[in-house]
Coordinates of C-alpha atoms and ligand atoms in Angstrom, one line a residue:
M1 CA -85.0 63.2 17.1
A2 CA -86.4 65.7 19.3
T3 CA -85.2 69.2 18.8
H4 CA -85.8 71.6 21.8
P5 CA -84.5 75.1 20.8
A6 CA -85.0 76.1 24.7
S7 CA -81.2 75.7 24.8
S8 CA -81.2 78.7 22.4
G9 CA -82.6 80.6 25.5
R10 CA -85.7 81.6 23.5
V11 CA -89.2 80.7 24.5
L12 CA -92.6 81.6 23.0
V13 CA -95.5 80.8 25.6
T14 CA -99.0 80.9 24.3
T15 CA -102.6 80.5 25.8
P16 CA -105.6 79.6 23.8
I17 CA -107.1 82.7 22.5
Y18 CA -110.5 82.8 24.1
Y19 CA -114.0 83.1 22.6
V20 CA -115.6 86.5 23.3
N21 CA -119.0 85.0 23.7
D22 CA -118.1 84.8 27.3
R23 CA -116.8 86.6 30.2
P24 CA -113.7 85.5 31.6
H25 CA -114.0 82.9 34.4
L26 CA -111.6 81.0 36.6
G27 CA -111.1 78.3 33.8
H28 CA -109.7 80.9 31.4
A29 CA -107.8 82.4 34.3
Y30 CA -106.2 79.0 35.1
T31 CA -104.5 78.7 31.8
T32 CA -103.5 82.4 31.6
V33 CA -102.0 82.3 35.1
A34 CA -100.0 79.1 34.2
A35 CA -98.8 80.8 31.0
D36 CA -97.9 83.7 32.8
F37 CA -96.0 81.6 35.5
M38 CA -94.1 79.9 32.7
A39 CA -93.3 82.9 30.9
R40 CA -92.0 84.8 34.2
A41 CA -90.2 81.7 35.2
H42 CA -88.3 81.3 32.0
R43 CA -87.3 85.0 32.3
L44 CA -86.2 84.3 35.8
L45 CA -83.8 81.7 34.2
G46 CA -82.5 84.1 31.9
R47 CA -84.3 83.1 28.7
E48 CA -85.7 85.5 26.2
V49 CA -89.6 85.3 26.4
F50 CA -92.5 86.2 24.4
F51 CA -95.8 85.8 25.8
L52 CA -98.8 85.7 23.6
T53 CA -102.5 85.7 24.6
G54 CA -105.7 87.1 23.1
T55 CA -109.2 86.7 21.9
D56 CA -111.0 84.6 19.2
E57 CA -113.6 87.0 17.7
H58 CA -114.8 85.3 14.5
G59 CA -117.4 82.7 13.7
E60 CA -121.2 81.9 13.9
R61 CA -121.5 81.8 17.5
I62 CA -120.0 85.3 18.2
A63 CA -122.2 86.7 15.5
E64 CA -125.1 85.0 17.0
T65 CA -124.3 86.2 20.5
A66 CA -123.9 89.9 19.2
R67 CA -127.2 89.5 17.3
A68 CA -129.1 88.5 20.5
R69 CA -127.7 91.5 22.1
G70 CA -128.6 93.9 19.5
L71 CA -125.0 94.7 18.6
A72 CA -123.0 94.7 15.4
P73 CA -120.2 91.9 15.8
I74 CA -117.5 94.2 16.3
E75 CA -119.2 96.4 18.9
H76 CA -119.9 93.2 20.8
C77 CA -116.4 92.2 20.5
D78 CA -115.0 95.4 21.3
E79 CA -117.0 95.4 24.5
V80 CA -116.3 91.9 25.7
V81 CA -112.5 92.1 25.0
T82 CA -111.9 94.8 27.6
G83 CA -113.4 92.2 30.1
F84 CA -110.5 89.8 29.3
Q85 CA -108.0 92.6 29.2
D86 CA -109.2 94.0 32.6
A87 CA -109.2 90.5 34.1
W88 CA -105.5 89.8 33.1
K89 CA -104.5 93.3 34.5
A90 CA -106.2 92.4 37.7
L91 CA -104.2 89.1 38.0
N92 CA -100.9 91.0 37.0
I93 CA -100.6 88.9 33.5
N94 CA -97.6 90.3 31.8
Y95 CA -98.3 89.3 28.3
D96 CA -96.1 90.8 25.5
R97 CA -99.0 90.8 22.9
F98 CA -102.7 90.4 23.2
I99 CA -103.8 89.4 19.7
R100 CA -107.5 90.0 18.6
T101 CA -108.5 87.8 15.4
T102 CA -110.3 91.0 14.2
E103 CA -107.1 93.0 14.0
D104 CA -105.8 93.9 10.7
A105 CA -102.3 92.2 11.2
H106 CA -104.1 89.0 12.2
V107 CA -106.4 89.1 9.0
K108 CA -103.2 89.8 6.8
G109 CA -101.4 86.9 8.4
V110 CA -104.4 84.6 7.9
E111 CA -104.7 85.7 4.3
K112 CA -101.0 84.9 3.7
L113 CA -101.3 81.4 5.3
L114 CA -104.5 80.6 3.2
K115 CA -102.9 81.6 0.0
L116 CA -99.9 79.6 0.7
L117 CA -102.0 76.6 1.7
H118 CA -103.9 77.0 -1.6
E119 CA -100.7 77.0 -3.5
A120 CA -99.2 74.1 -1.6
T121 CA -98.9 70.4 -2.7
G122 CA -98.6 67.5 -0.1
P123 CA -95.9 64.8 0.1
D124 CA -98.2 62.9 -2.4
G125 CA -98.0 65.6 -5.0
R126 CA -101.4 66.5 -4.8
P127 CA -102.9 70.0 -3.8
V128 CA -103.3 70.4 -0.2
I129 CA -106.5 72.1 -0.6
Y130 CA -109.6 70.8 -2.6
E131 CA -113.1 71.7 -2.9
G132 CA -115.9 69.2 -1.5
E133 CA -119.3 68.9 0.1
Y134 CA -119.9 68.5 3.9
R135 CA -122.8 67.1 5.3
G136 CA -123.0 66.5 9.1
L137 CA -123.9 67.6 12.7
Y138 CA -122.3 70.8 13.5
C139 CA -121.8 72.0 17.2
T140 CA -121.8 75.8 17.2
G141 CA -120.3 75.6 20.9
C142 CA -117.1 73.9 19.7
E143 CA -117.4 75.5 16.3
K144 CA -116.8 72.0 14.8
F145 CA -118.6 69.1 12.9
L146 CA -119.3 66.2 15.3
S147 CA -118.3 62.8 14.5
G148 CA -120.2 59.8 15.7
R149 CA -117.6 59.3 18.4
D150 CA -118.2 63.0 19.6
I151 CA -121.9 62.4 20.2
E152 CA -123.7 61.3 23.4
D153 CA -127.4 61.2 23.6
D154 CA -127.7 63.2 20.5
R155 CA -125.7 65.9 22.0
C156 CA -122.3 67.4 22.1
P157 CA -121.1 66.4 25.7
L158 CA -119.4 69.7 26.1
H159 CA -122.6 71.6 25.1
P160 CA -125.5 69.6 26.2
T161 CA -127.9 72.6 26.3
Q162 CA -127.6 73.2 22.6
A163 CA -128.9 70.5 19.9
P164 CA -126.3 70.1 17.2
Q165 CA -127.3 71.2 13.7
E166 CA -127.5 69.4 10.7
I167 CA -125.6 71.1 7.8
T168 CA -124.9 70.5 4.1
E169 CA -122.5 73.0 2.4
R170 CA -119.7 73.4 -0.2
N171 CA -116.3 73.7 1.6
Y172 CA -112.7 73.8 0.9
F173 CA -111.0 70.9 2.6
F174 CA -107.5 70.4 4.0
R175 CA -105.9 67.2 3.0
L176 CA -104.9 65.9 6.4
S177 CA -104.7 62.3 5.2
A178 CA -101.5 63.4 3.3
F179 CA -99.7 64.4 6.4
L180 CA -100.8 61.7 8.9
E181 CA -97.8 59.5 8.6
Q182 CA -95.1 62.4 9.1
L183 CA -97.3 63.8 11.9
K184 CA -97.6 60.9 13.8
A185 CA -93.9 60.1 13.7
K186 CA -93.1 63.7 14.9
I187 CA -95.4 63.2 17.9
E188 CA -94.1 59.7 18.6
N189 CA -90.7 60.8 18.7
D190 CA -91.4 64.0 20.7
D191 CA -90.5 66.3 17.9
I192 CA -93.8 67.7 18.8
R193 CA -93.8 66.9 22.5
I194 CA -97.2 66.4 23.9
R195 CA -97.7 66.2 27.7
P196 CA -98.8 64.9 30.0
E197 CA -97.9 61.4 28.4
G198 CA -101.4 60.4 28.7
R199 CA -102.5 63.0 26.4
K200 CA -100.0 62.1 24.1
R201 CA -101.3 58.6 24.1
E202 CA -104.7 60.0 23.4
V203 CA -103.5 61.9 20.3
L204 CA -101.9 58.7 19.1
G205 CA -105.2 56.9 19.6
L206 CA -106.8 59.4 17.4
F207 CA -104.5 58.3 14.5
A208 CA -105.5 54.7 15.2
Q209 CA -109.1 55.5 15.1
G210 CA -108.7 57.3 11.8
L211 CA -108.8 61.0 11.0
D212 CA -110.6 62.7 8.3
D213 CA -109.6 65.6 6.1
F214 CA -111.3 68.9 7.6
S215 CA -112.7 71.8 6.1
I216 CA -111.1 75.1 6.3
S217 CA -113.9 77.2 5.2
R218 CA -117.6 77.9 5.7
E219 CA -120.1 79.0 3.2
K220 CA -122.7 80.7 5.2
V221 CA -120.6 82.2 8.0
E222 CA -120.3 85.9 7.3
W223 CA -118.4 86.8 10.4
G224 CA -114.9 85.8 9.3
I225 CA -112.2 86.3 7.0
P226 CA -113.0 85.8 3.3
L227 CA -110.7 83.2 1.6
P228 CA -108.4 85.2 -0.7
F229 CA -109.1 82.6 -3.6
D230 CA -112.9 82.5 -3.3
R231 CA -114.5 85.4 -1.4
S232 CA -117.8 83.7 -1.0
Q233 CA -116.4 81.5 1.6
T234 CA -114.8 82.5 5.1
A235 CA -112.2 80.9 7.0
Y236 CA -113.1 78.2 9.3
V237 CA -112.8 79.8 12.8
W238 CA -110.5 77.1 13.9
V239 CA -108.1 78.1 10.8
D240 CA -108.5 81.5 11.7
A241 CA -107.9 81.0 15.7
L242 CA -104.9 78.7 15.5
S243 CA -103.1 81.0 13.0
N244 CA -102.9 83.6 15.9
Y245 CA -99.9 81.8 17.2
I246 CA -97.9 82.9 14.2
T247 CA -99.7 86.3 13.2
G248 CA -99.4 87.4 16.9
I249 CA -95.5 87.3 16.3
G250 CA -95.5 88.8 12.8
F251 CA -96.0 86.1 10.3
G252 CA -98.1 88.5 8.0
D253 CA -96.1 91.7 8.5
R254 CA -92.8 91.4 10.3
P255 CA -90.8 88.4 9.0
D256 CA -87.7 88.9 11.2
E257 CA -89.6 89.0 14.3
Y258 CA -91.5 85.9 13.2
A259 CA -88.4 83.9 12.5
K260 CA -87.0 85.0 15.8
W261 CA -89.8 83.5 17.8
W262 CA -91.1 80.7 15.6
N263 CA -87.9 79.4 14.0
D264 CA -85.3 80.2 16.7
G265 CA -87.2 79.7 19.9
K266 CA -89.0 76.9 21.6
V267 CA -92.7 77.2 21.2
L268 CA -94.9 76.1 23.9
H269 CA -98.8 76.0 23.7
L270 CA -100.8 75.7 26.8
M271 CA -104.5 74.7 26.8
A272 CA -107.0 72.4 28.5
K273 CA -108.0 69.0 26.9
D274 CA -111.1 70.3 25.0
I275 CA -109.0 71.7 22.2
L276 CA -106.2 69.1 22.0
K277 CA -107.1 67.8 18.7
F278 CA -107.1 71.0 16.8
H279 CA -103.7 71.9 18.3
A280 CA -102.0 68.4 18.1
I281 CA -103.2 67.4 14.6
F282 CA -104.8 70.2 12.6
W283 CA -102.4 73.0 13.5
P284 CA -99.0 71.0 13.0
A285 CA -100.3 69.6 9.6
M286 CA -101.2 73.0 8.5
L287 CA -98.0 74.3 9.3
M288 CA -96.1 71.3 7.8
A289 CA -98.3 71.9 4.6
V290 CA -96.9 75.4 4.1
G291 CA -93.2 74.5 5.2
E292 CA -93.2 75.9 8.5
R293 CA -92.0 74.2 11.5
P294 CA -94.6 72.6 13.7
P295 CA -94.7 73.8 17.5
D296 CA -92.1 72.2 19.9
E297 CA -94.4 71.4 22.9
M298 CA -97.9 71.5 24.1
F299 CA -99.0 70.9 27.7
I300 CA -102.5 69.9 28.2
H301 CA -104.0 70.8 31.6
G302 CA -107.1 69.7 33.2
Y303 CA -110.4 71.4 33.9
L304 CA -111.5 73.3 36.9
T305 CA -114.7 71.7 38.0
L306 CA -117.6 72.5 40.1
V307 CA -119.8 69.4 41.3
D308 CA -117.8 67.5 38.9
Q309 CA -118.7 69.4 35.9
K310 CA -116.4 71.7 33.7
M311 CA -116.7 75.2 34.7
S312 CA -118.3 76.8 31.7
K313 CA -120.7 79.5 30.7
S314 CA -123.0 77.0 28.9
L315 CA -123.3 74.9 32.2
G316 CA -123.7 78.2 34.0
N317 CA -121.2 77.3 36.8
V318 CA -118.7 79.9 36.6
I319 CA -116.7 81.7 39.3
K320 CA -115.1 85.1 38.3
P321 CA -111.2 85.6 39.0
D322 CA -112.3 88.7 41.0
A323 CA -113.9 86.5 43.7
W324 CA -110.5 84.9 44.4
V325 CA -108.6 88.2 44.1
D326 CA -110.9 89.9 46.5
D327 CA -110.5 87.2 48.9
F328 CA -106.9 86.1 48.8
G329 CA -105.3 88.9 47.0
V330 CA -103.8 89.0 43.5
D331 CA -100.8 86.8 44.4
G332 CA -103.0 84.5 46.6
A333 CA -105.3 84.0 43.8
R334 CA -102.5 83.3 41.6
Y335 CA -100.7 80.9 44.0
L336 CA -103.9 78.9 44.4
L337 CA -104.6 78.6 40.8
T338 CA -101.0 77.4 40.1
T339 CA -100.6 75.0 43.1
I340 CA -103.9 73.8 44.1
F341 CA -104.3 71.0 41.6
R342 CA -102.0 68.8 39.7
F343 CA -101.5 70.5 36.7
G344 CA -102.7 68.0 33.9
Q345 CA -105.4 66.7 36.0
D346 CA -108.9 68.0 36.7
G347 CA -109.6 69.8 39.9
E348 CA -112.9 70.2 41.9
I349 CA -112.9 73.6 43.7
R350 CA -113.7 73.5 47.3
E351 CA -113.4 76.7 49.5
A352 CA -111.9 74.9 52.6
M353 CA -109.0 73.6 50.6
L354 CA -108.0 77.0 49.2
R355 CA -108.0 78.6 52.6
E356 CA -105.9 75.6 54.0
K357 CA -103.5 75.7 51.1
Y358 CA -103.1 79.4 51.4
N359 CA -102.7 79.6 55.3
A360 CA -100.2 76.7 55.3
D361 CA -97.8 77.6 52.3
L362 CA -98.3 81.6 52.3
A363 CA -99.2 82.8 55.7
N364 CA -97.3 80.0 57.7
D365 CA -94.2 78.6 55.7
F366 CA -93.3 81.7 53.9
G367 CA -94.9 84.5 55.6
N368 CA -93.7 83.5 59.0
L369 CA -90.2 82.8 58.1
I370 CA -90.0 86.5 56.5
S371 CA -91.4 88.0 59.7
R372 CA -89.6 85.9 62.2
A373 CA -86.1 86.5 60.5
S374 CA -86.6 90.2 59.7
K375 CA -87.8 91.0 63.3
M376 CA -84.8 89.8 64.7
V377 CA -82.5 91.6 62.3
L378 CA -84.2 94.8 63.3
A379 CA -84.1 94.1 67.0
H380 CA -80.5 93.0 67.1
F381 CA -78.6 94.3 64.2
D382 CA -80.4 97.7 63.6
G383 CA -81.9 96.2 60.4
Y384 CA -78.5 95.4 58.9
I385 CA -78.4 91.8 57.4
P386 CA -75.5 90.0 58.5
E387 CA -73.1 88.1 56.2
A388 CA -74.3 84.5 55.4
D389 CA -71.6 82.2 56.6
Y390 CA -72.1 78.5 55.7
S391 CA -69.1 77.1 57.3
G392 CA -70.9 75.3 60.2
P393 CA -72.5 71.9 59.4
E394 CA -76.1 72.9 60.0
E395 CA -75.6 76.0 57.5
Q396 CA -74.0 73.6 55.1
V397 CA -77.2 71.4 55.1
L398 CA -79.1 74.5 54.3
K399 CA -77.0 75.7 51.6
T400 CA -77.1 72.3 50.0
A401 CA -81.1 72.2 50.1
M402 CA -81.2 75.6 48.7
A403 CA -78.9 74.6 45.6
T404 CA -81.0 71.3 45.2
A405 CA -84.3 73.3 45.3
E406 CA -83.0 75.7 42.8
Q407 CA -81.9 73.0 40.5
K408 CA -85.3 71.2 40.9
F409 CA -86.9 74.4 40.0
S410 CA -85.3 74.8 36.5
E411 CA -85.8 71.1 35.9
A412 CA -89.6 71.7 36.6
I413 CA -89.8 74.5 34.5
D414 CA -88.2 72.7 31.6
D415 CA -90.9 70.1 32.2
V416 CA -93.7 72.5 32.3
D417 CA -94.5 71.5 35.9
P418 CA -95.6 74.5 37.8
N419 CA -96.6 72.3 41.0
H420 CA -93.1 71.0 41.3
A421 CA -91.4 74.3 40.5
V422 CA -93.4 76.0 43.2
E423 CA -92.9 73.2 45.6
A424 CA -89.1 73.3 45.0
A425 CA -89.2 77.0 45.8
L426 CA -91.1 76.7 49.0
S427 CA -89.1 73.7 50.2
I428 CA -86.6 76.4 50.8
A429 CA -88.8 78.0 53.4
R430 CA -89.7 74.8 54.9
V431 CA -86.0 73.8 55.4
A432 CA -84.9 77.1 56.7
N433 CA -88.1 77.1 59.2
R434 CA -86.6 74.0 60.6
Y435 CA -83.1 75.2 60.6
F436 CA -84.3 78.5 62.4
D437 CA -86.3 76.4 65.0
H438 CA -83.3 74.2 65.7
A439 CA -80.8 77.1 66.0
A440 CA -83.4 78.9 68.3
P441 CA -81.9 82.4 67.5
W442 CA -84.2 84.0 70.4
K443 CA -82.0 81.9 73.0
L444 CA -78.7 83.1 71.3
A445 CA -80.0 86.7 71.7
K446 CA -80.9 86.2 75.2
E447 CA -77.4 84.7 75.9
K448 CA -75.9 87.5 74.0
Q449 CA -74.1 85.0 71.4
M450 CA -74.0 87.7 68.8
D451 CA -71.7 86.1 66.4
K452 CA -73.6 82.8 66.4
L453 CA -76.8 84.9 66.1
A454 CA -75.4 86.8 63.1
V455 CA -74.7 83.6 61.4
V456 CA -78.2 82.1 61.9
L457 CA -80.0 85.4 60.6
G458 CA -77.6 85.9 57.8
V459 CA -78.4 82.4 56.2
T460 CA -82.0 82.5 57.1
I461 CA -82.3 85.8 55.2
E462 CA -80.5 84.4 52.4
A463 CA -82.9 81.5 52.3
V464 CA -85.8 84.1 52.4
F465 CA -84.2 85.7 49.5
S466 CA -83.8 82.4 47.4
C467 CA -87.2 81.3 48.2
A468 CA -88.7 84.7 47.3
V469 CA -86.8 84.9 43.9
H470 CA -88.0 81.4 43.1
L471 CA -91.6 82.1 44.1
S472 CA -91.6 85.5 42.0
P473 CA -93.2 83.9 39.0
V474 CA -96.4 83.0 41.0
L475 CA -96.2 86.0 43.4
P476 CA -95.2 88.8 41.0
N477 CA -96.7 91.6 43.3
K478 CA -95.5 90.5 46.6
V479 CA -92.0 89.5 45.9
P480 CA -90.7 92.7 44.6
E481 CA -92.4 94.3 48.0
I482 CA -90.4 91.7 49.9
M483 CA -87.2 92.3 48.0
Q484 CA -87.6 96.0 48.6
T485 CA -88.0 95.6 52.4
L486 CA -84.7 93.5 52.2
G487 CA -83.1 96.6 50.8
F488 CA -82.9 95.9 47.0
T489 CA -83.4 98.7 44.5
D490 CA -85.9 98.5 41.8
A491 CA -83.3 98.1 39.2
E492 CA -81.7 95.2 41.1
I493 CA -85.1 93.5 41.4
D494 CA -86.0 94.0 37.7
A495 CA -82.6 92.7 36.9
R496 CA -83.0 89.5 39.0
L497 CA -86.6 88.7 38.3
N498 CA -87.2 89.9 34.6
K499 CA -84.0 89.4 33.1
G500 CA -82.3 86.5 34.9
R501 CA -79.2 88.2 36.0
S502 CA -77.6 87.5 39.2
I503 CA -77.4 90.4 41.9
A504 CA -75.5 91.1 45.0
A505 CA -76.4 89.0 48.0
P506 CA -78.8 90.6 50.8
A507 CA -75.9 90.7 53.3
G508 CA -75.2 94.4 54.2
R509 CA -78.5 95.7 53.1
Q510 CA -80.9 97.6 55.8
I511 CA -84.2 95.6 56.2
A512 CA -87.2 98.0 56.5
K513 CA -90.1 97.3 58.8
S514 CA -93.1 95.9 57.2
P515 CA -96.7 94.6 57.8
P516 CA -97.2 90.9 57.2
F517 CA -97.0 90.0 53.4
F518 CA -99.6 87.1 53.7
P519 CA -102.1 87.7 56.3
R520 CA -104.2 84.6 57.2
T521 CA -107.4 84.1 55.6
D522 CA -110.1 82.7 57.6
K523 CA -113.1 84.8 56.9
R524 CA -115.4 84.3 53.8
K525 CA -115.5 87.6 51.8
G526 CA -117.0 86.7 48.6
K527 CA -118.0 83.2 46.8
V528 CA -114.6 81.6 46.1
G529 CA -116.2 78.4 45.5
P530 CA -118.8 75.9 47.2
E531 CA -117.9 75.0 50.8
K532 CA -118.7 71.4 50.2
K533 CA -119.1 69.4 47.1
E534 CA -122.9 69.2 46.8
K535 CA -125.3 70.8 44.2
P536 CA -126.7 74.1 45.4
P537 CA -130.4 74.5 45.4
T538 CA -130.3 77.2 42.7
G539 CA -127.9 77.6 39.7
L540 CA -124.7 78.4 41.3
G541 CA -123.5 80.3 38.3
Q542 CA -126.5 82.3 37.6
K543 CA -125.9 83.7 41.3
I544 CA -122.3 84.2 41.1
H545 CA -121.9 85.3 37.4
P546 CA -125.0 86.3 35.2
P547 CA -124.5 85.2 31.8
L548 CA -123.8 87.8 29.0
Ligands
LIG1 N1 -111.3 80.0 20.9 C1 -111.0 78.7 21.1 C2 -109.5 78.4 21.4 C3 -108.7 78.9 20.3 S1 -107.0 78.7 20.4 C4 -106.3 78.8 18.9 C5 -111.7 78.2 22.5 N2 -111.9 79.2 23.2 S2 -112.5 79.1 24.8 O1 -112.8 80.5 25.3 O2 -113.6 78.1 24.9 O3 -111.1 78.6 25.7 C6 -110.9 77.3 25.9 C7 -109.7 77.2 26.8 O4 -109.9 78.0 28.1 C8 -109.4 75.8 27.3 O5 -108.7 75.1 26.4 C9 -108.7 76.3 28.7 O6 -107.4 76.8 28.4 C10 -109.5 77.4 29.2 N3 -110.9 76.8 30.0 C11 -111.9 77.2 29.8 N4 -112.7 76.6 30.8 C12 -111.9 76.0 31.6 C13 -112.0 75.2 32.9 N5 -113.2 74.8 33.4 N6 -111.0 74.4 33.3 C14 -109.7 74.6 32.7 N7 -109.4 75.4 31.6 C15 -110.5 76.0 31.1 O7 -111.6 77.1 22.8

């Protein structure tokens, strides 16, 4: 039976913790903005939310990057982590906790988990952890051993520039085999809900292919957390990293906080498909082994691509989030990241498409509605917003459309479907624009039909308000500004957007004059993406964003 404690009104939203061997690029921003969107949307719906993100700082690859830069690993991490924190600040990412795997609280939590694993026995009565020898090809890019299925042309397809290394070593293993049956059932019946459906099928396909026990430690990797039961080994970086989802909410040091979010909330992990197996199989199995609840839901989105290749440092084809922020503004960049591609599918970035979408949705549909309606309120009612009177048939239609859109918005959020949520919110502006055009308030003004004019402007402003409120998770800078212009106080704005409380309608408040909220974008300011889909003559990434 699927249990979804979202009904308890509490949600833990997570992003992967990003490796600090890379500077943040749009691919990282894609997940982080989506998670921030989900967190804000749940808050808007009145739910209690904890939004966790952070950085993955241990492992051979990071130690190597630091060595190559002539720095101690922690010096390297301390420097690169600020790049992520600054990027998230620039995108107005409102996380509750930024966890670094080098922090004490995390290390303590991982030690606790490792001890519990070491003491645990599986459903078959055998110890969950055992010692063994590993021989195989290792990809430092993925920080994992490659199976035959993972290899194409002797290389890892995700890191084709680095040859996999042949490794033999003594490791501690996790007896995954003991949990496969239970785990598969939980995935099949959506106890652990994996979406989109195609990804659930992909995971179930992995069971059919066969899954091996995996090692939880490394013998020769020094930059990591020593195993509490054998200090000559360090925790495998994926065990270290996945644990952040519980150590970040107090597993090691604050049991009440931990229980509040992990046991009494709905846990939603967001990520791209590259790390699905770790999240959908290894992670729930580890939790089950120590008697903890597996996560409720994972949503797996696609890759941002350039010239059909995943944007990534190893391929050198990255675009920095700042390029989009400089060009489209913070909210414009967030809007495009959230809406431009179907969440769950890959998306090829093209400059013209970005500009068209920004202009059509923000400058035209939403921006024009605000400016047309508010200008008329300023011109004819001294800025005072008239009462919204829905007794007429046309106004009824608008009211029904608003109610339907609001309903669709909540359903889309529960489905982890940012595209449809934003689409629902924006549909309010579209319907309101049609209503406005049809009602022709400029004619009513000329004919001095002030009562009718008041009705048209009253309901239109209420539609602006509803549209703005529902767009706030994607436009967290502009929507509060819009609400201020409509006469709402900061306390009201905070109550409505961040605490899900209802507040008094716009009627009776005085609108302030404002410059356009979403000026059209036509001119190229920076490099937001290729104009056309063709391979640039020189390495695109090298020009846009020099590697570390
Ligand atoms: N450190 C691990 C994750 C541990 S989570 C317990 C890791 N780090 S990463 O820096 O490589 O981040 C991978 C994640 O970054 C992807 O799953 C995705 O969320 C995001 N993306 C990185 N490049 C991306 C694209 N080109 N497109 C979409 N998302 C991308 O794996």
